[in-house]
PDB file of C-alpha atoms and ligand atoms in Angstrom:
ATOM      1  CA  MET A   1      -8.436 -21.688  50.924  1.00  0.00           C
ATOM      2  CA  CYS A   2     -12.019 -23.209  50.743  1.00  0.00           C
ATOM      3  CA  PRO A   3     -12.089 -27.087  51.335  1.00  0.00           C
ATOM      4  CA  ALA A   4     -13.331 -27.736  47.863  1.00  0.00           C
ATOM      5  CA  VAL A   5     -10.182 -26.318  46.472  1.00  0.00           C
ATOM      6  CA  GLN A   6      -7.853 -28.104  48.878  1.00  0.00           C
ATOM      7  CA  ASP A   7      -9.772 -31.446  48.342  1.00  0.00           C
ATOM      8  CA  PRO A   8     -11.629 -31.450  45.068  1.00  0.00           C
ATOM      9  CA  ARG A   9     -13.439 -34.563  44.201  1.00  0.00           C
ATOM     10  CA  GLU A  10     -12.000 -36.550  41.307  1.00  0.00           C
ATOM     11  CA  PRO A  11     -12.105 -37.247  38.325  1.00  0.00           C
ATOM     12  CA  ILE A  12     -11.408 -33.808  37.080  1.00  0.00           C
ATOM     13  CA  ASP A  13     -12.235 -33.139  33.420  1.00  0.00           C
ATOM     14  CA  LEU A  14     -11.577 -29.569  32.246  1.00  0.00           C
ATOM     15  CA  HIS A  15     -12.673 -29.360  28.558  1.00  0.00           C
ATOM     16  CA  ALA A  16     -16.160 -30.087  27.377  1.00  0.00           C
ATOM     17  CA  HIS A  17     -18.579 -28.424  24.790  1.00  0.00           C
ATOM     18  CA  SER A  18     -22.305 -28.045  24.651  1.00  0.00           C
ATOM     19  CA  ARG A  19     -24.729 -26.880  21.889  1.00  0.00           C
ATOM     20  CA  VAL A  20     -23.814 -23.293  22.816  1.00  0.00           C
ATOM     21  CA  SER A  21     -20.970 -24.140  20.373  1.00  0.00           C
ATOM     22  CA  ASP A  22     -20.318 -27.484  18.652  1.00  0.00           C
ATOM     23  CA  GLY A  23     -21.388 -30.025  21.339  1.00  0.00           C
ATOM     24  CA  THR A  24     -24.516 -32.128  20.770  1.00  0.00           C
ATOM     25  CA  GLU A  25     -26.045 -31.675  24.280  1.00  0.00           C
ATOM     26  CA  SER A  26     -27.476 -28.680  25.945  1.00  0.00           C
ATOM     27  CA  PRO A  27     -25.517 -27.329  28.993  1.00  0.00           C
ATOM     28  CA  ALA A  28     -27.931 -29.072  31.272  1.00  0.00           C
ATOM     29  CA  GLU A  29     -27.557 -32.410  29.384  1.00  0.00           C
ATOM     30  CA  LEU A  30     -23.711 -31.904  29.474  1.00  0.00           C
ATOM     31  CA  VAL A  31     -23.820 -31.569  33.303  1.00  0.00           C
ATOM     32  CA  ALA A  32     -26.003 -34.589  33.546  1.00  0.00           C
ATOM     33  CA  ALA A  33     -23.571 -36.555  31.449  1.00  0.00           C
ATOM     34  CA  GLY A  34     -20.780 -35.351  33.813  1.00  0.00           C
ATOM     35  CA  VAL A  35     -22.806 -36.457  36.835  1.00  0.00           C
ATOM     36  CA  ALA A  36     -23.472 -39.857  35.269  1.00  0.00           C
ATOM     37  CA  ALA A  37     -19.858 -40.270  34.448  1.00  0.00           C
ATOM     38  CA  GLY A  38     -19.011 -39.703  38.123  1.00  0.00           C
ATOM     39  CA  LEU A  39     -17.058 -36.500  37.644  1.00  0.00           C
ATOM     40  CA  GLY A  40     -16.051 -34.527  40.652  1.00  0.00           C
ATOM     41  CA  VAL A  41     -15.296 -31.420  38.486  1.00  0.00           C
ATOM     42  CA  LEU A  42     -16.452 -30.635  35.000  1.00  0.00           C
ATOM     43  CA  ALA A  43     -15.265 -27.496  33.036  1.00  0.00           C
ATOM     44  CA  ILE A  44     -17.844 -26.181  30.378  1.00  0.00           C
ATOM     45  CA  THR A  45     -15.546 -24.681  27.678  1.00  0.00           C
ATOM     46  CA  ASP A  46     -17.616 -23.781  24.638  1.00  0.00           C
ATOM     47  CA  HIS A  47     -15.886 -22.050  21.775  1.00  0.00           C
ATOM     48  CA  ASP A  48     -15.845 -18.289  22.143  1.00  0.00           C
ATOM     49  CA  SER A  49     -19.059 -18.082  24.260  1.00  0.00           C
ATOM     50  CA  THR A  50     -19.973 -18.241  27.964  1.00  0.00           C
ATOM     51  CA  ALA A  51     -23.708 -18.479  27.290  1.00  0.00           C
ATOM     52  CA  GLY A  52     -23.758 -22.126  28.734  1.00  0.00           C
ATOM     53  CA  TRP A  53     -22.459 -21.208  32.122  1.00  0.00           C
ATOM     54  CA  VAL A  54     -25.621 -20.160  33.879  1.00  0.00           C
ATOM     55  CA  PRO A  55     -27.829 -23.130  32.562  1.00  0.00           C
ATOM     56  CA  ALA A  56     -24.815 -25.470  33.581  1.00  0.00           C
ATOM     57  CA  PHE A  57     -24.725 -24.041  37.130  1.00  0.00           C
ATOM     58  CA  GLU A  58     -28.561 -24.508  37.534  1.00  0.00           C
ATOM     59  CA  ALA A  59     -28.365 -28.093  36.317  1.00  0.00           C
ATOM     60  CA  ALA A  60     -25.433 -28.798  38.721  1.00  0.00           C
ATOM     61  CA  ARG A  61     -27.297 -27.499  41.851  1.00  0.00           C
ATOM     62  CA  GLY A  62     -27.689 -30.295  44.233  1.00  0.00           C
ATOM     63  CA  THR A  63     -25.889 -32.920  42.311  1.00  0.00           C
ATOM     64  CA  GLY A  64     -22.539 -32.543  44.210  1.00  0.00           C
ATOM     65  CA  ILE A  65     -20.600 -31.867  40.953  1.00  0.00           C
ATOM     66  CA  THR A  66     -18.326 -28.779  40.608  1.00  0.00           C
ATOM     67  CA  ILE A  67     -18.559 -26.790  37.376  1.00  0.00           C
ATOM     68  CA  LEU A  68     -15.436 -24.835  36.418  1.00  0.00           C
ATOM     69  CA  PRO A  69     -16.565 -21.984  34.227  1.00  0.00           C
ATOM     70  CA  GLY A  70     -14.513 -21.614  31.065  1.00  0.00           C
ATOM     71  CA  MET A  71     -14.354 -20.930  27.334  1.00  0.00           C
ATOM     72  CA  GLU A  72     -12.215 -22.118  24.350  1.00  0.00           C
ATOM     73  CA  LEU A  73     -10.933 -19.063  22.787  1.00  0.00           C
ATOM     74  CA  SER A  74     -10.091 -19.331  18.941  1.00  0.00           C
ATOM     75  CA  THR A  75      -6.824 -17.672  17.921  1.00  0.00           C
ATOM     76  CA  GLN A  76      -4.804 -17.862  14.765  1.00  0.00           C
ATOM     77  CA  LEU A  77      -0.986 -17.653  14.129  1.00  0.00           C
ATOM     78  CA  ASP A  78       0.673 -18.141  10.713  1.00  0.00           C
ATOM     79  CA  GLY A  79      -2.408 -19.924   9.310  1.00  0.00           C
ATOM     80  CA  ALA A  80      -2.619 -22.318  12.217  1.00  0.00           C
ATOM     81  CA  SER A  81      -5.729 -22.522  14.449  1.00  0.00           C
ATOM     82  CA  VAL A  82      -4.555 -22.272  18.133  1.00  0.00           C
ATOM     83  CA  HIS A  83      -7.087 -22.777  20.927  1.00  0.00           C
ATOM     84  CA  LEU A  84      -6.759 -21.168  24.442  1.00  0.00           C
ATOM     85  CA  LEU A  85      -8.841 -22.470  27.260  1.00  0.00           C
ATOM     86  CA  ALA A  86      -9.821 -19.585  29.368  1.00  0.00           C
ATOM     87  CA  TYR A  87     -10.939 -20.588  33.000  1.00  0.00           C
ATOM     88  CA  LEU A  88     -12.642 -18.263  35.500  1.00  0.00           C
ATOM     89  CA  ILE A  89     -12.796 -15.286  33.185  1.00  0.00           C
ATOM     90  CA  ASP A  90     -15.054 -12.339  33.965  1.00  0.00           C
ATOM     91  CA  PRO A  91     -17.883 -13.315  31.421  1.00  0.00           C
ATOM     92  CA  ALA A  92     -18.853  -9.500  31.061  1.00  0.00           C
ATOM     93  CA  HIS A  93     -15.299  -8.176  30.535  1.00  0.00           C
ATOM     94  CA  PRO A  94     -15.757  -5.527  27.652  1.00  0.00           C
ATOM     95  CA  GLY A  95     -12.482  -6.337  25.816  1.00  0.00           C
ATOM     96  CA  LEU A  96     -12.940 -10.180  25.796  1.00  0.00           C
ATOM     97  CA  LEU A  97     -16.659  -9.916  24.967  1.00  0.00           C
ATOM     98  CA  ALA A  98     -15.937  -7.524  21.974  1.00  0.00           C
ATOM     99  CA  GLU A  99     -13.325  -9.945  20.733  1.00  0.00           C
ATOM    100  CA  THR A 100     -15.615 -13.139  21.058  1.00  0.00           C
ATOM    101  CA  GLU A 101     -18.342 -11.345  19.345  1.00  0.00           C
ATOM    102  CA  ARG A 102     -15.972 -10.487  16.433  1.00  0.00           C
ATOM    103  CA  ILE A 103     -14.770 -14.110  16.317  1.00  0.00           C
ATOM    104  CA  ARG A 104     -18.182 -15.498  16.242  1.00  0.00           C
ATOM    105  CA  ALA A 105     -19.171 -13.209  13.357  1.00  0.00           C
ATOM    106  CA  GLU A 106     -15.974 -14.175  11.448  1.00  0.00           C
ATOM    107  CA  ARG A 107     -16.724 -17.817  12.031  1.00  0.00           C
ATOM    108  CA  LEU A 108     -20.285 -17.286  10.446  1.00  0.00           C
ATOM    109  CA  HIS A 109     -18.781 -15.608   7.383  1.00  0.00           C
ATOM    110  CA  ARG A 110     -16.245 -18.293   6.988  1.00  0.00           C
ATOM    111  CA  ALA A 111     -18.734 -21.041   7.287  1.00  0.00           C
ATOM    112  CA  GLU A 112     -20.921 -19.351   4.633  1.00  0.00           C
ATOM    113  CA  ALA A 113     -17.863 -19.183   2.381  1.00  0.00           C
ATOM    114  CA  MET A 114     -17.150 -22.885   2.860  1.00  0.00           C
ATOM    115  CA  VAL A 115     -20.746 -23.839   2.192  1.00  0.00           C
ATOM    116  CA  GLN A 116     -20.584 -21.758  -1.053  1.00  0.00           C
ATOM    117  CA  ARG A 117     -17.540 -23.703  -2.133  1.00  0.00           C
ATOM    118  CA  ILE A 118     -18.968 -27.106  -1.003  1.00  0.00           C
ATOM    119  CA  ALA A 119     -22.223 -26.278  -2.818  1.00  0.00           C
ATOM    120  CA  VAL A 120     -20.580 -26.247  -6.173  1.00  0.00           C
ATOM    121  CA  ASP A 121     -19.985 -30.023  -5.722  1.00  0.00           C
ATOM    122  CA  TYR A 122     -22.705 -31.138  -3.465  1.00  0.00           C
ATOM    123  CA  ALA A 123     -26.381 -30.321  -2.788  1.00  0.00           C
ATOM    124  CA  LEU A 124     -26.080 -28.125   0.374  1.00  0.00           C
ATOM    125  CA  GLU A 125     -27.418 -24.750   1.280  1.00  0.00           C
ATOM    126  CA  TRP A 126     -26.672 -22.256   4.030  1.00  0.00           C
ATOM    127  CA  ASP A 127     -30.175 -22.942   5.670  1.00  0.00           C
ATOM    128  CA  ASP A 128     -29.078 -26.591   6.050  1.00  0.00           C
ATOM    129  CA  VAL A 129     -26.267 -25.512   8.374  1.00  0.00           C
ATOM    130  CA  LEU A 130     -28.436 -23.077  10.178  1.00  0.00           C
ATOM    131  CA  ALA A 131     -31.003 -25.998  10.809  1.00  0.00           C
ATOM    132  CA  GLN A 132     -28.283 -27.791  12.582  1.00  0.00           C
ATOM    133  CA  ALA A 133     -27.186 -24.995  15.041  1.00  0.00           C
ATOM    134  CA  GLN A 134     -28.932 -23.471  18.032  1.00  0.00           C
ATOM    135  CA  PRO A 135     -29.596 -19.792  17.440  1.00  0.00           C
ATOM    136  CA  GLY A 136     -26.752 -17.634  18.576  1.00  0.00           C
ATOM    137  CA  SER A 137     -24.361 -20.610  18.923  1.00  0.00           C
ATOM    138  CA  THR A 138     -20.702 -20.421  17.833  1.00  0.00           C
ATOM    139  CA  ILE A 139     -20.820 -21.830  14.298  1.00  0.00           C
ATOM    140  CA  GLY A 140     -18.087 -24.221  13.242  1.00  0.00           C
ATOM    141  CA  ARG A 141     -17.151 -27.004  10.758  1.00  0.00           C
ATOM    142  CA  PRO A 142     -19.047 -29.442  13.112  1.00  0.00           C
ATOM    143  CA  HIS A 143     -22.438 -27.780  12.039  1.00  0.00           C
ATOM    144  CA  ILE A 144     -21.564 -28.013   8.368  1.00  0.00           C
ATOM    145  CA  ALA A 145     -20.718 -31.715   9.060  1.00  0.00           C
ATOM    146  CA  ASP A 146     -24.061 -32.224  10.534  1.00  0.00           C
ATOM    147  CA  ALA A 147     -25.709 -30.644   7.504  1.00  0.00           C
ATOM    148  CA  LEU A 148     -23.751 -32.910   5.171  1.00  0.00           C
ATOM    149  CA  VAL A 149     -24.878 -35.963   7.188  1.00  0.00           C
ATOM    150  CA  HIS A 150     -28.445 -34.792   7.075  1.00  0.00           C
ATOM    151  CA  ARG A 151     -28.216 -34.483   3.359  1.00  0.00           C
ATOM    152  CA  GLY A 152     -26.776 -37.959   3.248  1.00  0.00           C
ATOM    153  CA  HIS A 153     -23.374 -36.910   1.793  1.00  0.00           C
ATOM    154  CA  VAL A 154     -21.306 -38.521   4.618  1.00  0.00           C
ATOM    155  CA  ALA A 155     -22.051 -41.052   7.443  1.00  0.00           C
ATOM    156  CA  ASP A 156     -21.150 -38.928  10.439  1.00  0.00           C
ATOM    157  CA  ARG A 157     -19.061 -35.840  11.644  1.00  0.00           C
ATOM    158  CA  SER A 158     -15.734 -37.855  11.727  1.00  0.00           C
ATOM    159  CA  ALA A 159     -16.332 -38.838   8.175  1.00  0.00           C
ATOM    160  CA  ALA A 160     -16.980 -35.276   7.168  1.00  0.00           C
ATOM    161  CA  PHE A 161     -13.774 -34.100   8.899  1.00  0.00           C
ATOM    162  CA  GLN A 162     -11.737 -36.746   7.063  1.00  0.00           C
ATOM    163  CA  SER A 163     -13.081 -35.788   3.694  1.00  0.00           C
ATOM    164  CA  ILE A 164     -15.052 -32.650   2.641  1.00  0.00           C
ATOM    165  CA  LEU A 165     -14.212 -30.584   5.742  1.00  0.00           C
ATOM    166  CA  HIS A 166     -10.574 -31.542   5.891  1.00  0.00           C
ATOM    167  CA  TRP A 167      -8.261 -28.615   5.862  1.00  0.00           C
ATOM    168  CA  ARG A 168      -6.610 -30.138   2.699  1.00  0.00           C
ATOM    169  CA  GLY A 169     -10.133 -31.226   1.347  1.00  0.00           C
ATOM    170  CA  GLY A 170     -10.376 -28.303  -1.139  1.00  0.00           C
ATOM    171  CA  TYR A 171     -13.167 -26.481   0.514  1.00  0.00           C
ATOM    172  CA  TYR A 172     -11.428 -25.379   3.741  1.00  0.00           C
ATOM    173  CA  ARG A 173     -11.175 -21.696   4.634  1.00  0.00           C
ATOM    174  CA  PRO A 174      -9.522 -20.357   7.954  1.00  0.00           C
ATOM    175  CA  HIS A 175     -11.408 -17.765   9.955  1.00  0.00           C
ATOM    176  CA  LEU A 176      -9.951 -14.535  11.215  1.00  0.00           C
ATOM    177  CA  ALA A 177      -9.152 -14.516  14.959  1.00  0.00           C
ATOM    178  CA  PRO A 178      -6.654 -12.690  17.169  1.00  0.00           C
ATOM    179  CA  LYS A 179      -3.183 -13.936  17.665  1.00  0.00           C
ATOM    180  CA  PRO A 180      -2.550 -16.279  20.689  1.00  0.00           C
ATOM    181  CA  LEU A 181      -0.599 -13.573  22.407  1.00  0.00           C
ATOM    182  CA  THR A 182      -3.502 -11.182  22.225  1.00  0.00           C
ATOM    183  CA  GLY A 183      -5.784 -14.003  23.483  1.00  0.00           C
ATOM    184  CA  VAL A 184      -3.518 -14.589  26.425  1.00  0.00           C
ATOM    185  CA  GLU A 185      -3.420 -10.785  27.225  1.00  0.00           C
ATOM    186  CA  LEU A 186      -7.270 -10.659  26.986  1.00  0.00           C
ATOM    187  CA  ILE A 187      -7.891 -13.601  29.105  1.00  0.00           C
ATOM    188  CA  VAL A 188      -5.513 -12.308  31.947  1.00  0.00           C
ATOM    189  CA  ALA A 189      -7.206  -8.827  31.563  1.00  0.00           C
ATOM    190  CA  ALA A 190     -10.584 -10.618  32.194  1.00  0.00           C
ATOM    191  CA  GLY A 191      -9.249 -12.219  35.353  1.00  0.00           C
ATOM    192  CA  GLY A 192      -8.875 -15.573  33.774  1.00  0.00           C
ATOM    193  CA  VAL A 193      -6.281 -18.428  33.608  1.00  0.00           C
ATOM    194  CA  PRO A 194      -5.070 -19.111  29.905  1.00  0.00           C
ATOM    195  CA  VAL A 195      -4.096 -22.714  29.188  1.00  0.00           C
ATOM    196  CA  LEU A 196      -2.969 -23.825  25.741  1.00  0.00           C
ATOM    197  CA  ALA A 197      -5.380 -26.388  24.435  1.00  0.00           C
ATOM    198  CA  HIS A 198      -4.236 -29.691  22.677  1.00  0.00           C
ATOM    199  CA  PRO A 199      -0.832 -28.136  21.459  1.00  0.00           C
ATOM    200  CA  GLY A 200       0.130 -31.351  19.741  1.00  0.00           C
ATOM    201  CA  GLY A 201      -2.382 -30.751  16.959  1.00  0.00           C
ATOM    202  CA  ARG A 202      -1.193 -29.865  13.390  1.00  0.00           C
ATOM    203  CA  GLY A 203      -1.129 -26.080  14.332  1.00  0.00           C
ATOM    204  CA  PRO A 204       0.483 -25.185  17.593  1.00  0.00           C
ATOM    205  CA  ASP A 205       3.451 -27.580  17.353  1.00  0.00           C
ATOM    206  CA  ARG A 206       4.472 -26.069  14.082  1.00  0.00           C
ATOM    207  CA  VAL A 207       4.081 -22.415  14.998  1.00  0.00           C
ATOM    208  CA  PHE A 208       5.322 -22.264  18.558  1.00  0.00           C
ATOM    209  CA  SER A 209       9.055 -21.636  18.617  1.00  0.00           C
ATOM    210  CA  GLU A 210      10.718 -21.577  22.000  1.00  0.00           C
ATOM    211  CA  LYS A 211      10.885 -17.751  21.709  1.00  0.00           C
ATOM    212  CA  ARG A 212       7.072 -17.463  21.090  1.00  0.00           C
ATOM    213  CA  ILE A 213       6.439 -19.807  23.936  1.00  0.00           C
ATOM    214  CA  LYS A 214       8.501 -17.629  26.253  1.00  0.00           C
ATOM    215  CA  THR A 215       6.594 -14.537  25.094  1.00  0.00           C
ATOM    216  CA  MET A 216       3.280 -16.178  25.839  1.00  0.00           C
ATOM    217  CA  VAL A 217       4.475 -17.279  29.283  1.00  0.00           C
ATOM    218  CA  ASP A 218       5.771 -13.729  29.868  1.00  0.00           C
ATOM    219  CA  ALA A 219       2.134 -12.393  29.075  1.00  0.00           C
ATOM    220  CA  GLY A 220       0.616 -14.847  31.523  1.00  0.00           C
ATOM    221  CA  LEU A 221       0.131 -18.225  29.859  1.00  0.00           C
ATOM    222  CA  ALA A 222      -0.510 -20.410  32.952  1.00  0.00           C
ATOM    223  CA  GLY A 223      -0.833 -23.819  31.667  1.00  0.00           C
ATOM    224  CA  VAL A 224      -0.811 -26.428  28.905  1.00  0.00           C
ATOM    225  CA  GLU A 225      -3.243 -29.248  28.171  1.00  0.00           C
ATOM    226  CA  ILE A 226      -1.001 -32.186  27.716  1.00  0.00           C
ATOM    227  CA  GLY A 227      -3.547 -34.997  28.386  1.00  0.00           C
ATOM    228  CA  HIS A 228      -5.518 -34.825  25.249  1.00  0.00           C
ATOM    229  CA  ARG A 229      -6.113 -37.533  22.641  1.00  0.00           C
ATOM    230  CA  ASP A 230      -4.851 -35.234  19.797  1.00  0.00           C
ATOM    231  CA  ASN A 231      -1.435 -34.874  21.299  1.00  0.00           C
ATOM    232  CA  ALA A 232       1.177 -37.215  19.792  1.00  0.00           C
ATOM    233  CA  PRO A 233       3.645 -38.802  22.198  1.00  0.00           C
ATOM    234  CA  SER A 234       6.537 -36.750  20.753  1.00  0.00           C
ATOM    235  CA  SER A 235       4.567 -33.368  21.466  1.00  0.00           C
ATOM    236  CA  ARG A 236       3.650 -34.696  24.863  1.00  0.00           C
ATOM    237  CA  GLU A 237       7.288 -35.089  25.576  1.00  0.00           C
ATOM    238  CA  ARG A 238       8.005 -31.594  24.238  1.00  0.00           C
ATOM    239  CA  TRP A 239       5.351 -29.683  26.081  1.00  0.00           C
ATOM    240  CA  SER A 240       6.004 -31.636  29.382  1.00  0.00           C
ATOM    241  CA  ASP A 241       9.612 -30.372  29.054  1.00  0.00           C
ATOM    242  CA  VAL A 242       8.231 -26.822  28.382  1.00  0.00           C
ATOM    243  CA  ALA A 243       5.839 -27.080  31.346  1.00  0.00           C
ATOM    244  CA  GLU A 244       8.706 -28.240  33.734  1.00  0.00           C
ATOM    245  CA  ARG A 245      11.007 -25.318  32.575  1.00  0.00           C
ATOM    246  CA  TYR A 246       8.410 -22.681  32.976  1.00  0.00           C
ATOM    247  CA  GLY A 247       6.542 -24.058  35.905  1.00  0.00           C
ATOM    248  CA  LEU A 248       3.295 -24.260  33.934  1.00  0.00           C
ATOM    249  CA  ILE A 249       0.024 -25.904  35.125  1.00  0.00           C
ATOM    250  CA  VAL A 250      -0.524 -29.252  33.314  1.00  0.00           C
ATOM    251  CA  THR A 251      -4.017 -30.313  32.469  1.00  0.00           C
ATOM    252  CA  GLY A 252      -5.636 -33.437  31.104  1.00  0.00           C
ATOM    253  CA  SER A 253      -9.196 -33.472  29.560  1.00  0.00           C
ATOM    254  CA  SER A 254     -11.639 -35.154  27.231  1.00  0.00           C
ATOM    255  CA  ASP A 255     -12.726 -32.402  24.922  1.00  0.00           C
ATOM    256  CA  TYR A 256     -16.070 -34.055  25.048  1.00  0.00           C
ATOM    257  CA  HIS A 257     -18.528 -32.934  22.354  1.00  0.00           C
ATOM    258  CA  GLY A 258     -21.440 -35.311  23.223  1.00  0.00           C
ATOM    259  CA  LEU A 259     -22.300 -37.585  20.274  1.00  0.00           C
ATOM    260  CA  GLY A 260     -20.226 -35.232  17.924  1.00  0.00           C
ATOM    261  CA  LYS A 261     -16.886 -36.704  18.640  1.00  0.00           C
ATOM    262  CA  PRO A 262     -15.718 -40.152  19.949  1.00  0.00           C
ATOM    263  CA  ASN A 263     -14.182 -38.529  22.952  1.00  0.00           C
ATOM    264  CA  VAL A 264     -15.681 -39.722  26.362  1.00  0.00           C
ATOM    265  CA  LEU A 265     -15.679 -37.776  29.573  1.00  0.00           C
ATOM    266  CA  ALA A 266     -12.766 -38.411  31.841  1.00  0.00           C
ATOM    267  CA  GLU A 267     -10.754 -40.134  29.264  1.00  0.00           C
ATOM    268  CA  ASN A 268      -7.999 -37.677  30.286  1.00  0.00           C
ATOM    269  CA  THR A 269      -8.035 -36.041  33.717  1.00  0.00           C
ATOM    270  CA  THR A 270      -6.311 -33.316  35.738  1.00  0.00           C
ATOM    271  CA  THR A 271      -4.714 -33.803  39.085  1.00  0.00           C
ATOM    272  CA  PRO A 272      -6.198 -32.157  42.197  1.00  0.00           C
ATOM    273  CA  GLU A 273      -2.983 -30.083  42.653  1.00  0.00           C
ATOM    274  CA  ASN A 274      -3.109 -28.557  39.062  1.00  0.00           C
ATOM    275  CA  TYR A 275      -6.952 -27.890  39.418  1.00  0.00           C
ATOM    276  CA  ALA A 276      -6.222 -26.035  42.613  1.00  0.00           C
ATOM    277  CA  ARG A 277      -3.527 -23.906  41.039  1.00  0.00           C
ATOM    278  CA  ILE A 278      -6.245 -22.729  38.395  1.00  0.00           C
ATOM    279  CA  VAL A 279      -8.674 -21.967  41.100  1.00  0.00           C
ATOM    280  CA  GLU A 280      -6.025 -19.873  43.012  1.00  0.00           C
ATOM    281  CA  LEU A 281      -5.243 -17.873  39.885  1.00  0.00           C
ATOM    282  CA  GLY A 282      -8.538 -17.143  38.500  1.00  0.00           C
ATOM    283  CA  THR A 283     -10.252 -13.904  39.722  1.00  0.00           C
ATOM    284  CA  GLY A 284     -12.911 -13.114  37.072  1.00  0.00           C
ATOM    285  CA  SER A 285     -15.485 -15.726  38.201  1.00  0.00           C
ATOM    286  CA  SER A 286     -15.772 -18.754  40.653  1.00  0.00           C
ATOM    287  CA  PRO A 287     -16.178 -22.472  40.476  1.00  0.00           C
ATOM    288  CA  PHE A 288     -19.738 -23.396  41.033  1.00  0.00           C
ATOM    289  CA  GLU A 289     -20.150 -26.079  43.785  1.00  0.00           C
ATOM    290  CA  GLY A 290     -23.334 -27.934  42.838  1.00  0.00           C
TER     291      GLY A 290
HETATM  292  P1  AMP B   1     -13.537 -25.262  13.227  1.00  0.00           P
HETATM  293  O1  AMP B   1     -13.120 -24.508  14.572  1.00  0.00           O
HETATM  294  O2  AMP B   1     -14.820 -24.598  12.768  1.00  0.00           O
HETATM  295  O3  AMP B   1     -12.442 -25.192  12.271  1.00  0.00           O
HETATM  296  O4  AMP B   1     -13.866 -26.710  13.586  1.00  0.00           O
HETATM  297  C1  AMP B   1     -12.975 -27.474  14.351  1.00  0.00           C
HETATM  298  C2  AMP B   1     -13.791 -28.042  15.496  1.00  0.00           C
HETATM  299  O5  AMP B   1     -14.319 -29.242  15.059  1.00  0.00           O
HETATM  300  C3  AMP B   1     -12.926 -28.440  16.752  1.00  0.00           C
HETATM  301  O6  AMP B   1     -13.300 -27.588  17.797  1.00  0.00           O
HETATM  302  C4  AMP B   1     -13.331 -29.839  17.003  1.00  0.00           C
HETATM  303  O7  AMP B   1     -14.024 -29.896  18.227  1.00  0.00           O
HETATM  304  C5  AMP B   1     -14.261 -30.272  15.946  1.00  0.00           C
HETATM  305  N1  AMP B   1     -13.837 -31.499  15.341  1.00  0.00           N
HETATM  306  C6  AMP B   1     -12.531 -31.740  14.765  1.00  0.00           C
HETATM  307  N2  AMP B   1     -12.388 -32.951  14.326  1.00  0.00           N
HETATM  308  C7  AMP B   1     -13.520 -33.605  14.441  1.00  0.00           C
HETATM  309  C8  AMP B   1     -14.113 -34.843  14.227  1.00  0.00           C
HETATM  310  N3  AMP B   1     -13.332 -35.665  13.492  1.00  0.00           N
HETATM  311  N4  AMP B   1     -15.377 -35.153  14.524  1.00  0.00           N
HETATM  312  C9  AMP B   1     -16.081 -34.131  15.175  1.00  0.00           C
HETATM  313  N5  AMP B   1     -15.707 -32.843  15.353  1.00  0.00           N
HETATM  314  C10 AMP B   1     -14.464 -32.657  15.071  1.00  0.00           C
HETATM  315 FE1   FE B   2     -15.212 -28.111  19.104  1.00  0.00          FE
HETATM  316 FE1   FE B   3      -9.993 -27.087  20.454  1.00  0.00          FE
HETATM  317 ZN1   ZN B   4     -12.572 -28.101  22.489  1.00  0.00          ZN
END
């Protein structure tokens, strides 16, 4: 085992977004923020895209920070949005690439449909949303939120999510995505390590019966993100118990989105032991030692 795996520098933060999806910083700015926060390891985990990896590696060179390459894969189950963190995947795996391209296209259609609904009641055009997103990025509600802010309808992203963009706000539409089980299988096929992201949100806790969890673990689900601000205490207890029974890797992360969310780097962290287990399991790519 290489020394960096045996003795990674702390703190270790394994979930962060750049403008490649719905963060507000470029991959290079995200890495600079990680260095400024004193991180030993930072994972870049944009939604359904690995386009930020290479610029993140380039920015990390010579800084001493380690970049764990990852992605946050969107999946859907019974109307619930379930996110899977996919570490150390092969970014060129054809099956996973085809699926993420499909998801990004579905996200685009869904965002357009939401804008059409919103435009009935608020001055908002699809071009307003496009103006808020980097070309080719994974489009999500945060970009609609930015357009609503720009138009002066809401104060910030959080206000938009609490009102117009809320799933019960009257304008919400889900987007098509594979089932979590398919997601786990694809990530494993791409040499990656699947970790269930923030399971304590509205979705996963409701849809994951004990039987479904076992099926996911049998398919290769390797870990669960228990340290996350969206996980309520009761669901942390539940998933800690699940992790213990199945011997899962346990992670903690910030889910940093730059200025797009109040989450700050290293507000939750992962232990070196759990990080080492991810690095040992992943075969599709390697951490970049900056
Ligand atoms: P979507 O995947 O398009 O449904 O949008 C959900 C994304 O919006 C999540 O990945 C979060 O990162 C982000 N998000 C959720 N709540 C907020 C919030 N209050 N402020 C900013 N971003 C948020
Ligand atoms: Fe996000
Ligand atoms: Fe997420
Ligand atoms: Zn995230």
